[in-house]
Short mmCIF file of C-alpha atoms in Angstrom, two decimals:
data_model
loop_
_atom_site.label_atom_id
_atom_site.label_comp_id
_atom_site.label_asym_id
_atom_site.label_seq_id
_atom_site.Cartn_x
_atom_site.Cartn_y
_atom_site.Cartn_z
CA MET A 26 -15.10 7.76 -3.20
CA SER A 27 -11.91 9.76 -2.88
CA ALA A 28 -9.74 10.79 -5.80
CA LYS A 29 -7.00 8.47 -7.03
CA ASP A 30 -3.45 9.26 -5.99
CA ILE A 31 -1.24 10.71 -8.74
CA TYR A 32 0.81 7.49 -8.74
CA HIS A 33 -2.17 5.12 -8.81
CA GLU A 34 -1.70 3.96 -12.42
CA THR A 35 2.08 3.77 -11.96
CA VAL A 36 1.71 1.40 -9.01
CA LYS A 37 -0.87 -0.65 -10.89
CA LYS A 38 1.56 -1.10 -13.81
CA ALA A 39 4.41 -1.93 -11.42
CA LEU A 40 2.35 -4.62 -9.70
CA ILE A 41 1.32 -6.15 -13.02
CA LYS A 42 4.97 -6.22 -14.12
CA ASN A 43 5.73 -7.93 -10.80
CA GLY A 44 3.29 -10.75 -11.58
CA TRP A 45 0.16 -9.51 -9.80
CA LYS A 46 -3.36 -9.47 -11.21
CA ILE A 47 -5.38 -6.40 -10.19
CA THR A 48 -8.71 -7.71 -8.92
CA HIS A 49 -10.21 -4.56 -7.39
CA ASP A 50 -9.78 -0.91 -8.35
CA PRO A 51 -10.72 0.24 -5.75
CA LEU A 52 -11.14 -2.43 -3.08
CA VAL A 53 -14.27 -1.46 -1.15
CA LEU A 54 -14.50 -2.24 2.56
CA LYS A 55 -17.88 -1.93 4.24
CA TRP A 56 -17.75 -1.34 7.99
CA GLY A 57 -20.94 -0.44 9.77
CA THR A 58 -22.60 2.29 7.75
CA LYS A 59 -19.30 3.43 6.22
CA ASP A 60 -17.64 2.49 2.94
CA LEU A 61 -13.86 2.72 2.77
CA PHE A 62 -11.90 2.59 -0.46
CA ILE A 63 -8.43 1.05 -0.55
CA ASP A 64 -6.76 1.97 -3.83
CA MET A 65 -6.53 -1.57 -5.18
CA GLY A 66 -6.63 -5.26 -4.47
CA ALA A 67 -4.44 -7.81 -6.23
CA GLU A 68 -3.79 -11.53 -6.34
CA ARG A 69 -0.92 -13.72 -7.43
CA LEU A 70 -1.28 -17.45 -7.89
CA LEU A 71 1.45 -19.58 -6.41
CA ALA A 72 2.65 -22.37 -8.69
CA ALA A 73 2.75 -25.00 -5.97
CA GLU A 74 -0.65 -24.14 -4.54
CA LYS A 75 -4.19 -23.72 -5.76
CA ALA A 76 -4.69 -20.71 -3.51
CA GLY A 77 -2.72 -17.55 -4.04
CA GLU A 78 -1.52 -14.48 -2.23
CA LYS A 79 -3.91 -11.56 -1.83
CA ILE A 80 -2.89 -8.01 -1.10
CA ALA A 81 -4.52 -4.62 -0.74
CA VAL A 82 -2.52 -1.55 -1.72
CA GLU A 83 -2.95 2.03 -0.60
CA VAL A 84 -0.90 4.46 -2.71
CA LYS A 85 0.54 7.60 -1.13
CA SER A 86 2.44 10.32 -2.98
CA PHE A 87 3.90 12.34 -0.06
CA VAL A 88 3.85 15.63 -1.98
CA SER A 89 2.59 18.11 0.61
CA PRO A 90 4.95 20.70 2.13
CA SER A 91 5.24 18.61 5.32
CA GLU A 92 6.60 15.07 5.13
CA VAL A 93 5.61 14.57 8.76
CA ASP A 94 1.98 15.48 8.06
CA ASP A 95 1.98 13.14 5.06
CA LEU A 96 3.43 10.38 7.24
CA LYS A 97 0.88 10.90 10.03
CA ASN A 98 -2.00 10.85 7.57
CA ALA A 99 -0.70 7.78 5.72
CA VAL A 100 -0.04 5.81 8.92
CA GLY A 101 -3.44 6.72 10.38
CA GLN A 102 -5.21 5.63 7.22
CA TYR A 103 -3.06 2.47 7.03
CA ILE A 104 -3.94 1.47 10.63
CA LEU A 105 -7.67 2.04 10.07
CA TYR A 106 -7.66 0.04 6.82
CA HIS A 107 -5.46 -2.68 8.32
CA ASP A 108 -7.71 -3.23 11.33
CA ILE A 109 -10.90 -3.37 9.27
CA LEU A 110 -9.32 -5.50 6.54
CA SER A 111 -8.12 -8.01 9.15
CA ARG A 112 -11.76 -8.63 10.07
CA VAL A 113 -13.39 -8.39 6.66
CA GLU A 114 -10.72 -10.17 4.58
CA PRO A 115 -8.18 -11.69 6.97
CA ASP A 116 -6.33 -13.48 4.16
CA ARG A 117 -5.48 -10.19 2.40
CA ILE A 118 -2.31 -8.30 3.42
CA LEU A 119 -2.27 -4.50 3.32
CA TYR A 120 0.66 -2.55 1.89
CA LEU A 121 1.39 1.15 1.57
CA ALA A 122 2.95 1.96 -1.82
CA ILE A 123 5.46 4.81 -1.85
CA ARG A 124 8.06 6.17 -4.23
CA GLU A 125 11.68 5.16 -3.79
CA VAL A 126 12.70 8.74 -2.94
CA VAL A 127 10.07 8.87 -0.17
CA PHE A 128 11.42 5.64 1.25
CA MET A 129 14.93 7.08 1.37
CA GLU A 130 13.87 10.47 2.78
CA ILE A 131 11.46 9.14 5.43
CA PHE A 132 11.83 5.43 6.11
CA GLU A 133 15.62 5.40 6.14
CA GLU A 134 15.44 8.18 8.75
CA PRO A 135 14.61 7.54 12.44
CA ILE A 136 11.05 8.91 12.11
CA GLY A 137 10.09 6.27 9.55
CA SER A 138 12.44 3.46 10.48
CA ILE A 139 10.82 3.12 13.91
CA LEU A 140 7.57 2.19 12.15
CA LEU A 141 9.37 -0.56 10.24
CA GLU A 142 11.30 -1.79 13.28
CA ASN A 143 8.05 -2.13 15.23
CA ASP A 144 6.29 -3.91 12.33
CA ARG A 145 3.64 -1.16 12.16
CA ILE A 146 3.53 -0.91 8.40
CA ARG A 147 4.27 -2.91 5.23
CA LEU A 148 5.66 -1.11 2.20
CA ILE A 149 5.86 -1.49 -1.54
CA VAL A 150 8.59 0.83 -2.78
CA PHE A 151 8.32 1.72 -6.47
CA ASN A 152 10.24 3.67 -9.07
CA PRO A 153 7.83 6.01 -10.89
CA GLU A 154 10.08 6.39 -13.96
CA THR A 155 10.48 2.66 -14.67
CA GLU A 156 7.07 1.77 -13.21
CA GLU A 157 8.63 -1.11 -11.27
CA VAL A 158 8.55 -2.38 -7.71
CA VAL A 159 12.06 -1.96 -6.29
CA LYS A 160 11.47 -3.25 -2.76
CA TRP A 161 8.92 -5.12 -0.66
CA ILE A 162 9.04 -4.55 3.09
CA PRO A 163 6.79 -7.13 4.75
#
């Protein structure tokens, strides 16, 4: 199992504040002979329904010297997890959790916005100081 991201606990607290129950930490996906570890799984019951929403969240800090390398690595991991999750747990939606500053520096620029325009990635944008979700990008 890989090490937890430096913002793992921050995102967990932000999701709980946002009404989510953490159900897996980590969420383990088995595919063939490989085990993959998504940072966490969460659920939120909907008042009007008996079933609820289920999400999986991969946390990325984007702290290396190259934002582009961080982006390539995060998107590659996201695509792999997304494709496997869609077969193993098709009712669970995958999100990439990133800091608000990363969203502004990467996803409000052409290099990141193209991923959002083409519906390649879903984001949870969080504020690490307040430990709150500031934006959901489905």
